[in-house]
Coordinates of C-alpha atoms in Angstrom, one line a residue:
M15 CA 34.5 -9.1 -80.4
K16 CA 31.2 -10.7 -81.3
D17 CA 32.2 -14.1 -80.2
N18 CA 33.0 -12.6 -76.8
R19 CA 29.5 -11.2 -76.6
R20 CA 27.9 -14.5 -77.6
N21 CA 30.2 -16.4 -75.1
F22 CA 29.2 -14.0 -72.3
L23 CA 25.5 -14.4 -73.1
K24 CA 25.7 -18.2 -73.3
A25 CA 27.5 -18.5 -70.0
L26 CA 24.8 -16.6 -68.3
G27 CA 22.0 -18.6 -69.8
V28 CA 20.6 -15.7 -71.7
G29 CA 18.1 -16.2 -74.5
S30 CA 16.8 -13.1 -76.3
G31 CA 18.4 -10.7 -73.9
T32 CA 17.2 -11.8 -70.5
L33 CA 18.6 -13.8 -67.7
L34 CA 17.2 -16.8 -66.3
V35 CA 15.3 -15.0 -63.5
N36 CA 11.5 -14.7 -63.1
P37 CA 10.9 -11.2 -64.5
T38 CA 7.6 -10.8 -62.5
F39 CA 9.4 -11.0 -59.3
A40 CA 6.7 -13.4 -58.0
F41 CA 8.8 -15.0 -55.4
E42 CA 7.1 -17.0 -52.7
V43 CA 8.2 -18.4 -49.5
K44 CA 8.5 -22.3 -49.8
D45 CA 10.8 -23.1 -46.8
A46 CA 8.5 -24.6 -44.1
K47 CA 11.0 -23.5 -41.4
L48 CA 10.0 -19.9 -41.9
K49 CA 7.1 -20.1 -39.5
D50 CA 6.7 -16.3 -39.0
I51 CA 5.8 -15.8 -42.7
K52 CA 2.4 -16.7 -44.0
K53 CA 2.1 -19.0 -46.9
N54 CA 2.0 -17.2 -50.3
D55 CA 3.6 -14.0 -48.8
K56 CA 6.2 -12.6 -51.1
V57 CA 9.6 -12.0 -49.4
H58 CA 11.0 -9.7 -51.9
V59 CA 9.4 -6.1 -52.2
R60 CA 9.2 -5.1 -55.8
R61 CA 9.8 -1.5 -56.6
K62 CA 9.4 0.3 -59.9
I63 CA 11.6 3.3 -60.6
E64 CA 11.4 5.6 -63.7
T65 CA 14.1 8.1 -64.3
E66 CA 16.0 10.0 -67.0
I67 CA 19.4 8.5 -66.4
L68 CA 20.6 5.4 -64.8
I69 CA 24.3 5.0 -63.8
V70 CA 25.5 1.5 -62.8
G71 CA 28.6 1.6 -60.7
G72 CA 29.6 3.8 -57.9
G73 CA 33.4 4.2 -58.4
L74 CA 34.8 7.6 -59.2
S75 CA 33.6 7.4 -62.8
G76 CA 30.1 6.6 -61.7
V77 CA 30.0 9.2 -58.9
C78 CA 31.5 12.0 -61.2
A79 CA 28.9 11.0 -64.0
A80 CA 26.0 11.1 -61.6
L81 CA 26.9 14.4 -60.1
A82 CA 27.6 15.9 -63.5
A83 CA 24.2 14.8 -64.9
A84 CA 22.4 15.8 -61.9
R85 CA 24.1 19.2 -61.6
N86 CA 23.0 19.8 -65.3
G87 CA 19.4 19.2 -64.4
A88 CA 18.9 15.5 -65.1
K89 CA 17.1 13.0 -62.8
V90 CA 19.7 10.2 -61.9
V91 CA 19.5 6.8 -60.2
L92 CA 22.9 5.6 -59.2
I93 CA 23.3 1.9 -58.3
Q94 CA 26.3 0.5 -56.4
N95 CA 26.9 -3.1 -55.6
R96 CA 28.6 -2.4 -52.4
S97 CA 27.8 -0.2 -49.2
R98 CA 30.5 2.5 -50.0
L99 CA 31.1 4.7 -53.0
G100 CA 34.5 5.2 -54.5
G101 CA 35.4 1.8 -56.1
N102 CA 39.1 1.4 -56.1
A103 CA 39.6 4.5 -54.2
S104 CA 37.3 3.6 -51.3
S105 CA 38.3 2.4 -47.9
E106 CA 37.5 -1.1 -48.9
I107 CA 40.3 -1.2 -51.4
R108 CA 42.6 1.9 -50.8
M109 CA 44.4 2.3 -54.2
H110 CA 45.8 5.7 -55.0
I111 CA 43.9 8.2 -57.1
V112 CA 46.5 8.9 -59.9
G113 CA 46.4 10.4 -63.4
A114 CA 48.1 13.2 -65.4
S115 CA 49.7 14.6 -62.4
S116 CA 52.4 11.9 -62.9
L117 CA 53.7 14.1 -65.7
N118 CA 55.0 16.5 -62.9
Q119 CA 53.7 19.5 -65.0
V120 CA 50.4 21.4 -64.5
W121 CA 48.0 18.7 -65.4
R122 CA 46.3 17.7 -62.1
E123 CA 42.8 16.9 -63.0
T124 CA 40.2 19.5 -62.0
G125 CA 36.3 19.6 -62.0
I126 CA 34.3 17.3 -59.7
L127 CA 37.3 15.3 -58.8
E128 CA 39.2 18.4 -57.7
E129 CA 36.3 19.3 -55.6
F130 CA 36.3 16.0 -54.0
M131 CA 40.0 16.0 -53.1
L132 CA 40.0 19.5 -51.9
T133 CA 37.1 18.8 -49.6
E134 CA 38.7 15.6 -48.4
S135 CA 42.0 17.3 -47.6
V136 CA 40.3 20.0 -45.4
T137 CA 37.8 17.7 -43.8
N138 CA 40.1 14.9 -43.1
P139 CA 43.3 16.0 -41.2
Q140 CA 43.5 12.5 -39.6
V141 CA 44.0 11.0 -43.0
S142 CA 41.3 8.3 -42.7
Y143 CA 40.1 6.5 -45.8
E144 CA 36.7 6.4 -44.4
M145 CA 36.4 10.1 -44.6
L146 CA 36.9 9.9 -48.4
D147 CA 33.9 7.5 -48.4
Y148 CA 32.1 10.2 -46.4
V149 CA 32.9 13.0 -48.8
L150 CA 31.6 11.1 -51.8
Y151 CA 28.5 10.0 -50.0
D152 CA 27.8 13.5 -48.8
K153 CA 28.1 15.0 -52.3
V154 CA 25.8 12.3 -53.8
F155 CA 23.3 12.0 -51.0
S156 CA 23.0 15.8 -50.8
N157 CA 22.0 16.2 -54.5
K158 CA 18.3 16.0 -54.7
N159 CA 18.3 15.0 -58.4
I160 CA 20.2 11.7 -57.4
T161 CA 18.4 8.6 -56.1
L162 CA 21.3 6.4 -54.6
L163 CA 20.8 2.7 -54.3
L164 CA 23.7 1.1 -52.4
D165 CA 24.2 -2.6 -51.9
T166 CA 22.2 -3.1 -55.1
V167 CA 23.3 -5.5 -57.8
L168 CA 22.3 -5.3 -61.5
F169 CA 21.4 -8.8 -62.8
D170 CA 19.0 -8.3 -65.8
V171 CA 18.7 -5.9 -68.8
F172 CA 15.9 -5.5 -71.2
T173 CA 16.4 -4.1 -74.6
G174 CA 14.4 -3.2 -77.7
G175 CA 16.1 -2.5 -81.0
D176 CA 19.1 -0.4 -80.4
K177 CA 18.0 0.8 -77.0
I178 CA 18.2 -0.3 -73.4
N179 CA 14.8 0.2 -71.8
T180 CA 14.9 -1.4 -68.3
V181 CA 17.1 -3.1 -65.9
H182 CA 16.4 -5.3 -62.9
A183 CA 18.5 -5.0 -59.7
Y184 CA 18.5 -6.5 -56.2
C185 CA 19.3 -5.2 -52.8
S186 CA 20.1 -8.0 -50.5
P187 CA 20.0 -6.2 -47.1
T188 CA 16.4 -4.9 -47.8
E189 CA 15.3 -7.8 -50.0
E190 CA 14.1 -5.2 -52.6
L191 CA 13.9 -5.9 -56.3
Y192 CA 14.0 -3.0 -58.5
E193 CA 12.7 -2.4 -62.0
I194 CA 14.4 0.7 -63.3
S195 CA 13.4 2.3 -66.5
A196 CA 15.5 5.1 -68.0
K197 CA 16.1 7.1 -71.2
K198 CA 19.8 6.8 -70.9
F199 CA 22.2 4.5 -69.3
A200 CA 25.8 4.6 -68.3
D201 CA 28.1 1.7 -67.6
C202 CA 30.5 2.6 -65.0
T203 CA 31.0 -0.8 -63.5
G204 CA 34.6 -1.2 -64.7
D205 CA 33.7 -4.6 -65.8
A206 CA 31.3 -3.5 -68.5
T207 CA 28.6 -5.6 -66.8
L208 CA 25.6 -3.6 -68.0
A209 CA 26.9 -3.4 -71.5
A210 CA 27.8 -7.2 -71.5
I211 CA 24.4 -8.4 -70.2
A212 CA 22.5 -6.1 -72.6
G213 CA 24.5 -7.7 -75.4
A214 CA 26.7 -4.9 -76.4
E215 CA 29.8 -5.5 -78.4
F216 CA 33.0 -5.6 -76.1
M217 CA 36.6 -6.4 -76.2
R218 CA 38.8 -8.6 -73.9
G219 CA 42.5 -9.4 -73.7
R220 CA 45.5 -8.1 -75.6
E221 CA 45.4 -7.3 -79.3
A222 CA 48.0 -8.4 -81.9
E223 CA 50.4 -5.7 -83.2
S224 CA 49.0 -6.1 -86.7
L225 CA 45.4 -5.1 -85.7
W226 CA 46.1 -1.4 -85.2
G227 CA 49.8 -1.1 -85.8
E228 CA 50.7 -0.9 -82.2
S229 CA 54.4 -1.6 -81.5
L230 CA 53.5 -2.7 -77.8
G231 CA 50.9 -5.2 -79.2
L232 CA 51.6 -8.9 -79.2
E233 CA 52.6 -11.2 -82.2
K234 CA 49.3 -13.1 -81.6
A235 CA 46.2 -11.9 -79.8
D236 CA 45.1 -13.5 -76.5
E237 CA 42.6 -13.1 -73.8
I238 CA 45.0 -12.4 -71.1
T239 CA 44.6 -9.2 -68.9
M240 CA 46.3 -7.4 -66.1
G241 CA 45.7 -8.9 -62.7
N242 CA 43.9 -7.7 -59.4
S243 CA 45.7 -6.4 -56.3
L244 CA 44.9 -6.6 -52.7
M245 CA 46.2 -4.1 -50.2
F246 CA 47.0 -3.9 -46.5
E247 CA 48.1 -1.3 -44.0
A248 CA 50.2 -1.6 -40.9
T249 CA 51.1 0.6 -37.9
E250 CA 54.1 0.9 -35.7
Q251 CA 53.6 0.1 -32.0
D252 CA 55.6 0.9 -28.8
K253 CA 56.6 -2.8 -28.3
P254 CA 57.4 -5.9 -30.4
M255 CA 54.3 -7.3 -32.2
P256 CA 54.8 -10.9 -33.1
F257 CA 52.9 -12.5 -36.0
V258 CA 51.9 -16.1 -36.6
A259 CA 51.0 -16.8 -40.3
P260 CA 47.9 -18.9 -41.1
S261 CA 48.4 -22.3 -42.6
W262 CA 47.1 -21.1 -45.9
A263 CA 49.6 -18.2 -46.3
R264 CA 52.1 -18.6 -49.2
K265 CA 55.8 -18.9 -48.4
Y266 CA 58.3 -16.3 -49.7
T267 CA 62.1 -15.9 -49.5
F268 CA 64.5 -13.0 -50.3
K269 CA 64.8 -14.1 -53.9
D270 CA 61.0 -13.4 -54.6
F271 CA 61.6 -9.8 -54.0
Q272 CA 64.5 -9.0 -56.3
H273 CA 62.1 -7.2 -58.6
R274 CA 59.8 -5.9 -55.9
K275 CA 60.7 -3.4 -53.4
I276 CA 59.5 -3.6 -49.8
N277 CA 60.5 -0.1 -49.0
S278 CA 57.9 0.6 -46.3
Y279 CA 55.6 -1.3 -43.9
E280 CA 52.7 1.1 -43.4
Y281 CA 51.0 0.6 -46.8
G282 CA 50.8 -2.5 -49.0
Y283 CA 52.3 -2.8 -52.4
W284 CA 50.5 -2.5 -55.7
W285 CA 52.5 -5.4 -57.0
I286 CA 50.5 -7.8 -54.7
E287 CA 48.9 -8.8 -57.9
L288 CA 47.3 -12.1 -59.4
G289 CA 44.8 -13.1 -62.0
G290 CA 45.8 -11.9 -65.4
M291 CA 46.1 -15.6 -66.7
E292 CA 42.6 -16.3 -65.3
N293 CA 39.2 -14.8 -65.8
I294 CA 39.3 -11.7 -63.7
I295 CA 35.6 -11.7 -63.2
N296 CA 34.4 -15.4 -63.1
D297 CA 37.4 -16.5 -60.9
G298 CA 37.0 -13.7 -58.5
Q299 CA 36.4 -15.7 -55.4
K300 CA 39.3 -17.8 -56.2
L301 CA 41.5 -14.8 -57.0
R302 CA 40.6 -13.1 -53.7
D303 CA 41.5 -16.2 -51.6
D304 CA 44.7 -16.5 -53.6
L305 CA 45.6 -12.8 -53.1
M306 CA 44.8 -13.2 -49.3
A307 CA 47.3 -15.9 -49.2
V308 CA 49.9 -13.7 -50.9
V309 CA 49.2 -10.8 -48.5
F310 CA 49.5 -12.9 -45.3
G311 CA 52.6 -14.6 -46.9
I312 CA 54.3 -11.4 -47.6
W313 CA 53.6 -10.0 -44.1
D314 CA 54.9 -13.4 -42.7
Y315 CA 58.1 -12.8 -44.7
I316 CA 58.6 -9.3 -43.5
K317 CA 57.9 -10.2 -39.8
N318 CA 59.6 -13.6 -39.5
S319 CA 62.4 -14.0 -42.2
G320 CA 64.9 -11.9 -40.3
D321 CA 65.4 -9.9 -43.5
H322 CA 63.4 -7.0 -42.1
P323 CA 64.4 -6.6 -38.3
K324 CA 62.9 -3.0 -38.3
S325 CA 59.5 -4.6 -38.7
A326 CA 59.6 -5.9 -35.1
N327 CA 57.2 -3.3 -33.7
W328 CA 54.9 -3.2 -36.8
A329 CA 51.6 -4.9 -36.7
L330 CA 48.8 -5.2 -39.5
S331 CA 46.0 -2.7 -38.8
W332 CA 43.8 -3.3 -41.9
F333 CA 43.7 -5.8 -44.9
G334 CA 41.5 -5.6 -47.9
T335 CA 39.0 -8.4 -48.9
I336 CA 37.8 -6.9 -52.1
C337 CA 40.3 -6.8 -54.9
G338 CA 41.3 -3.7 -56.8
K339 CA 40.9 -4.5 -60.6
R340 CA 42.8 -3.0 -63.5
E341 CA 41.3 -4.7 -66.6
S342 CA 38.4 -7.0 -67.8
R343 CA 35.9 -6.1 -70.6
R344 CA 36.1 -2.9 -72.8
V345 CA 33.0 -1.8 -74.6
T346 CA 33.4 -1.0 -78.4
G347 CA 32.6 2.5 -79.4
D348 CA 32.6 4.3 -82.6
Y349 CA 36.4 5.1 -82.0
I350 CA 38.8 2.7 -80.4
M351 CA 41.8 4.7 -78.7
T352 CA 45.1 2.9 -79.4
Q353 CA 48.8 3.4 -78.6
R354 CA 49.1 6.1 -81.2
D355 CA 46.5 8.3 -79.4
I356 CA 48.4 8.0 -76.1
Q357 CA 52.0 8.5 -77.3
A358 CA 51.5 10.7 -80.5
P359 CA 48.2 12.3 -79.7
T360 CA 46.3 14.8 -81.8
L361 CA 43.6 17.2 -80.6
L362 CA 40.5 15.1 -81.7
E363 CA 37.5 17.3 -82.4
D364 CA 35.3 15.5 -80.0
R365 CA 37.7 15.6 -77.1
V366 CA 36.0 15.9 -73.8
A367 CA 38.8 14.8 -71.2
Y368 CA 42.3 14.0 -71.1
G369 CA 44.7 11.5 -69.5
G370 CA 48.5 11.5 -68.8
W371 CA 49.4 8.4 -66.9
P372 CA 52.3 6.3 -68.5
L373 CA 51.7 3.3 -70.6
D374 CA 51.7 1.0 -67.6
D375 CA 51.3 -2.6 -68.4
H376 CA 51.5 -5.2 -65.6
L377 CA 52.8 -8.8 -65.7
P378 CA 49.7 -11.0 -66.1
A379 CA 51.2 -13.7 -63.8
G380 CA 51.8 -11.2 -61.0
M381 CA 53.1 -12.9 -57.8
D382 CA 52.9 -16.3 -59.5
D383 CA 56.1 -15.3 -61.3
T384 CA 58.5 -13.3 -59.1
S385 CA 61.4 -13.8 -61.5
Q386 CA 60.2 -11.1 -63.7
M387 CA 59.5 -7.3 -63.4
P388 CA 56.0 -6.7 -62.3
F389 CA 55.3 -4.1 -64.8
R390 CA 56.4 -2.2 -68.0
S391 CA 56.0 1.7 -67.7
I392 CA 56.7 4.1 -70.6
P393 CA 56.5 7.8 -69.5
L394 CA 54.6 10.2 -71.8
K395 CA 55.9 13.6 -72.8
G396 CA 52.5 15.3 -72.2
P397 CA 48.8 14.8 -71.8
Y398 CA 46.5 13.3 -74.6
S399 CA 42.8 13.9 -75.3
I400 CA 40.0 11.4 -74.9
P401 CA 37.2 11.6 -77.5
M402 CA 33.5 11.3 -76.8
R403 CA 33.3 8.7 -79.5
S404 CA 35.1 6.3 -77.1
L405 CA 32.6 6.9 -74.4
Y406 CA 29.5 5.3 -75.7
S407 CA 28.5 1.8 -77.2
K408 CA 28.3 1.3 -80.9
T409 CA 25.7 -1.2 -80.3
F410 CA 23.2 0.7 -78.4
S411 CA 22.2 4.3 -79.0
N412 CA 21.5 5.3 -75.3
L413 CA 24.5 3.4 -73.6
Y414 CA 27.4 5.5 -72.4
V415 CA 30.5 4.2 -70.7
A416 CA 33.0 5.6 -68.2
G417 CA 35.8 4.2 -66.4
R418 CA 38.3 1.5 -67.4
D419 CA 35.7 -0.1 -69.6
I420 CA 35.8 2.6 -72.3
S421 CA 36.5 1.9 -76.0
V422 CA 40.4 1.5 -76.0
S423 CA 42.9 -1.1 -76.9
H424 CA 44.8 -3.1 -74.3
V425 CA 47.8 -1.0 -74.8
A426 CA 45.9 2.3 -74.5
L427 CA 44.1 1.0 -71.5
S428 CA 47.4 0.7 -69.6
S429 CA 47.2 4.5 -69.4
T430 CA 43.5 5.3 -69.3
R431 CA 42.5 2.8 -66.6
V432 CA 43.7 5.0 -63.5
M433 CA 41.1 6.6 -61.4
A434 CA 41.8 10.3 -61.9
T435 CA 41.5 9.8 -65.7
C436 CA 38.3 7.7 -65.1
A437 CA 36.8 10.5 -62.9
V438 CA 37.1 13.2 -65.6
I439 CA 35.6 10.8 -68.2
G440 CA 32.9 10.2 -65.8
Q441 CA 32.2 14.0 -65.6
A442 CA 32.3 14.2 -69.4
V443 CA 29.9 11.3 -69.7
G444 CA 27.4 12.6 -67.2
T445 CA 27.4 16.1 -68.8
A446 CA 27.0 14.7 -72.2
M447 CA 24.0 12.6 -71.1
A448 CA 22.3 15.6 -69.6
Y449 CA 23.1 17.6 -72.7
N450 CA 21.8 15.0 -75.1
L451 CA 18.4 14.7 -73.0
K452 CA 17.9 18.4 -73.5
E453 CA 18.7 18.3 -77.1
N454 CA 16.9 14.9 -77.6
I455 CA 19.9 13.5 -79.5
T456 CA 22.0 10.4 -79.4
P457 CA 25.8 10.5 -78.6
K458 CA 26.5 9.5 -82.2
T459 CA 24.5 12.6 -83.4
L460 CA 26.4 14.7 -80.8
C461 CA 29.7 13.7 -82.2
A462 CA 28.7 14.1 -85.8
D463 CA 27.9 17.8 -85.3
Q464 CA 30.7 20.1 -84.4
K465 CA 28.3 22.7 -83.1
H466 CA 26.9 20.3 -80.6
I467 CA 30.4 19.1 -79.5
T468 CA 31.5 22.8 -79.1
K469 CA 28.6 23.5 -76.9
L470 CA 29.4 20.5 -74.8
Q471 CA 33.1 21.4 -74.4
Q472 CA 32.0 24.9 -73.3
I473 CA 29.8 23.5 -70.7
L474 CA 32.5 21.2 -69.4
L475 CA 35.1 24.0 -69.4
R476 CA 32.7 26.2 -67.4
Q477 CA 32.3 23.4 -64.9
D478 CA 36.0 23.2 -64.5
Q479 CA 36.7 20.3 -66.7
A480 CA 39.9 21.1 -68.5
I481 CA 40.0 20.1 -72.2
L482 CA 43.1 20.4 -74.3
G483 CA 43.3 23.4 -76.6
V484 CA 39.8 24.5 -75.5
T485 CA 39.2 28.1 -74.1
N486 CA 36.3 30.0 -72.9
M487 CA 34.2 31.1 -75.9
D488 CA 31.0 31.1 -74.0
E489 CA 28.8 33.8 -75.7
N490 CA 26.6 33.9 -72.4
D491 CA 29.6 34.9 -70.2
L492 CA 29.2 38.7 -69.7
A493 CA 32.8 38.9 -68.3
R494 CA 34.2 38.5 -71.8
I495 CA 32.9 41.9 -72.9
A496 CA 34.0 43.7 -69.7
K497 CA 37.0 46.0 -69.1
V498 CA 39.2 44.7 -66.3
N499 CA 40.9 47.0 -63.7
S500 CA 42.7 46.2 -60.4
S501 CA 44.2 47.9 -57.5
H502 CA 47.5 46.4 -58.6
E503 CA 49.0 43.4 -60.3
S504 CA 52.3 41.7 -60.7
A505 CA 54.5 41.7 -63.7
D506 CA 53.5 38.1 -64.7
G507 CA 50.0 38.2 -63.3
K508 CA 48.0 40.9 -65.3
A509 CA 44.4 41.6 -64.2
A510 CA 43.2 41.0 -67.8
N511 CA 44.2 37.5 -67.5
V512 CA 41.0 36.6 -65.7
I513 CA 39.1 37.0 -69.2
D514 CA 41.9 35.5 -71.4
G515 CA 39.8 32.3 -71.9
F516 CA 42.2 30.1 -69.7
N517 CA 41.0 28.8 -66.3
R518 CA 44.4 27.2 -65.4
D519 CA 48.1 27.3 -66.5
V520 CA 48.7 25.1 -69.5
K521 CA 52.4 25.0 -69.9
D522 CA 52.8 27.5 -72.6
G523 CA 55.1 29.8 -70.9
E524 CA 52.2 32.3 -69.8
T525 CA 50.7 32.8 -66.5
H526 CA 47.0 32.8 -67.0
Q527 CA 45.9 34.3 -63.7
W528 CA 45.7 37.7 -62.0
R529 CA 48.3 38.1 -59.2
A530 CA 48.4 41.0 -56.7
S531 CA 50.4 41.3 -53.5
L532 CA 48.4 41.1 -50.1
A533 CA 51.2 42.8 -48.3
N534 CA 49.1 45.9 -47.5
G535 CA 46.1 43.7 -46.5
E536 CA 43.9 43.5 -49.6
A537 CA 43.7 43.7 -53.3
W538 CA 40.8 44.2 -55.6
I539 CA 40.0 43.5 -59.2
E540 CA 36.9 45.0 -61.1
L541 CA 35.0 44.4 -64.2
Q542 CA 33.3 47.2 -65.9
W543 CA 30.7 47.3 -68.7
K544 CA 29.8 50.1 -71.0
K545 CA 26.1 49.3 -70.6
T546 CA 24.1 48.1 -67.6
Q547 CA 24.0 44.3 -67.5
K548 CA 21.4 41.9 -65.9
I549 CA 23.6 39.6 -63.6
G550 CA 22.5 36.8 -61.3
S551 CA 25.6 34.6 -61.1
L552 CA 29.3 35.1 -60.6
E553 CA 31.9 32.5 -60.8
C554 CA 35.5 32.5 -60.0
T555 CA 38.2 29.9 -60.6
F556 CA 41.0 30.2 -57.9
D557 CA 44.5 28.7 -57.7
T558 CA 44.7 25.4 -55.7
G559 CA 48.4 24.4 -56.5
L560 CA 47.7 22.1 -59.6
Q561 CA 51.5 21.7 -60.0
R562 CA 51.4 19.4 -56.9
S563 CA 49.6 16.0 -56.5
L564 CA 46.7 15.8 -54.1
R565 CA 45.5 12.4 -53.0
I566 CA 45.0 10.3 -49.9
S567 CA 47.4 7.6 -49.0
G568 CA 48.4 5.2 -46.3
Q569 CA 52.0 5.8 -47.4
K570 CA 53.9 8.4 -45.6
S571 CA 56.2 9.1 -48.5
V572 CA 53.2 10.0 -50.8
M573 CA 51.6 12.2 -48.2
K574 CA 54.6 14.2 -47.3
N575 CA 55.1 15.5 -50.9
Q576 CA 51.6 17.3 -50.8
V577 CA 49.8 20.0 -48.8
R578 CA 47.2 18.6 -46.6
G579 CA 44.3 20.9 -45.6
Y580 CA 43.8 24.3 -47.2
Q581 CA 46.0 24.9 -50.3
P582 CA 48.1 27.9 -49.6
E583 CA 47.7 29.6 -53.0
T584 CA 43.8 29.6 -52.6
V585 CA 41.8 32.8 -51.9
S586 CA 40.3 32.4 -48.5
D587 CA 38.3 35.5 -47.6
F588 CA 36.8 38.0 -50.1
K589 CA 33.9 40.2 -50.9
I590 CA 32.0 40.8 -54.0
A591 CA 30.2 44.1 -54.7
F592 CA 28.0 44.8 -57.8
K593 CA 27.6 48.5 -58.6
K594 CA 25.4 50.7 -60.9
N595 CA 26.5 54.1 -61.5
G596 CA 29.0 53.9 -58.7
K597 CA 26.4 52.8 -56.2
V598 CA 26.5 49.3 -54.6
V599 CA 23.4 47.3 -55.4
Y600 CA 24.5 43.9 -54.1
E601 CA 27.4 42.7 -51.9
Q602 CA 28.4 39.6 -50.1
N603 CA 31.3 38.5 -48.0
F604 CA 32.9 34.9 -48.1
E605 CA 35.3 33.4 -45.7
Q606 CA 37.3 30.3 -45.5
N607 CA 36.8 29.2 -49.0
Y608 CA 38.9 26.2 -50.0
L609 CA 37.5 25.2 -53.4
R610 CA 38.9 26.0 -56.7
K611 CA 35.7 26.6 -58.5
F612 CA 33.5 29.2 -56.8
V613 CA 29.9 29.8 -57.9
H614 CA 27.5 32.2 -56.4
E615 CA 24.0 32.7 -57.6
F616 CA 21.7 35.5 -56.4
A617 CA 18.5 37.4 -57.2
Q618 CA 19.3 39.2 -60.5
V619 CA 20.6 42.8 -60.3
Q620 CA 21.2 45.5 -62.9
A621 CA 24.8 46.5 -62.6
D622 CA 27.6 48.1 -64.7
A623 CA 30.7 46.9 -62.6
V624 CA 31.5 44.1 -60.1
R625 CA 34.5 44.3 -57.7
I626 CA 36.1 41.3 -56.0
T627 CA 38.3 42.4 -53.0
V628 CA 40.5 39.8 -51.6
S629 CA 41.6 40.2 -48.1
K630 CA 43.2 36.8 -47.3
S631 CA 44.7 33.7 -48.8
H632 CA 45.5 30.6 -47.0
G633 CA 49.1 31.4 -46.9
D634 CA 50.3 32.8 -50.2
E635 CA 51.5 36.3 -50.4
F636 CA 49.4 37.1 -53.6
A637 CA 45.8 37.1 -54.3
K638 CA 45.4 34.7 -57.3
I639 CA 42.4 34.3 -59.6
F640 CA 42.6 32.4 -62.8
E641 CA 39.1 33.3 -64.2
I642 CA 36.1 35.4 -63.4
R643 CA 32.7 34.7 -65.2
C644 CA 29.4 36.5 -64.9
Y645 CA 25.9 35.4 -66.2
S646 CA 22.4 36.7 -66.2

């Protein structure tokens, strides 16, 4: 691990923690051809930024971390090296957002990711990947606590002792050089770029079975990884669409696809993969070119081999030029998750997120060896918890990690690497960073004190982050001390369920929601207190069909197995009314709700009851509410 760190720094030409770049940013124009710029003028504009939290990387983990931190009161700078947010999920790459919903149980990830996907589903009936980009941008840009720097590349890190102090980054379109200082940093790059430049300890490659007793480990460790993929999309036209392959496209025959299914033409194949035998990062340009040759070679085979006559009217409509990555560096934390944590999990005390994707390891050679199966996938029986101790660097006291670069073995990474899991990890990290700022503690201190961990878990749960085995114990939630009544309820959906501590079904044989028929037009549920309460916030958690998957895809077979637009179970139109001594002191109507987590804040009132009257769902015959919370 330490050798990896030294080799990385040596390759970059780093001495004592800085890159070979002039740290004063005193760049001068020396090309005489630039006649319109005066001598000694500086091309690059230098900007200094001071913030509380800096997050590097704008994939789903980085976006969720930024929003979580900002919504919890922290000032955040988010830098992304491309023009769009979303990483592997963006329109630039278009990989599926998958995670624990693969268990086909009730474990679809909620929180900020659920908010994204519900919003995308409603605002994007045309199923355009660019609209997911828009949803992410809108959520980030609209938050006043976040400064978003797109097209901005991190290139230098300055440290002191066990802390990162400052980073330097460059925006090529605007020729701006940023010097960004922060109290806390999060590496959400996927490649652990921030951590590696800073000199943090990291892991790479596949470990030996003997290291952690992993049955899926190797006899001898190596530095081989899973590869990168490049996607494409195609559309069917009303006439034959010929295709002439470029000279550099690879040539394929029927035999090359004995282990790889060409079962549709509209959406490219995850198994278009290369690079595990090379350096995923440093050989990135070559890998992109090689994968382009594979993509166009496969399309040439589909169109011109004669083995797929139904492709005659199909034509390429999009192809990626940015590779989707699965694996590179992993930052070493105070806890390294291994195979046992995935297959035989325990409820770790510092758990802040969960996963559920299979142990899904890919053939390193990818399309360079079509004689072998492209992957090995071992399904899981249920979800597993992810501890906070795996989400920060053991080297630096103010460096957190979220995404596929967290502290896991190669075997464990084969499950934790997928984007839905990375998103909930991001929310956990962003929330923890904001919490630690307020408490003035390090992540190590957080994890060493169960009182702090419990408080963090309760914050996450309130903000719709599900945590295995954690229920609502928030002493500030006034709903917990209320008596619950309703107009009516179903046999398996008692009104009292809204304060049972669960905000979702958890596969325990119980239904943790109030259900009431809407056959007569409306249903109401009421919380009553023995004493008058001061209340300024009401929160509801609605049903959004977590038993289904919800994601965007260019593949029709994936899209037809979900509900696009408004989820039928979700409460649409409802009214809240606060009362004191039977008299309404505050009321408000809401229409066309589509979100799972509803939060309404208002000028504080004194009330001894609140009634929620549901008049319409988005198609379900029942009004359904998992949880109601009230705060002063």
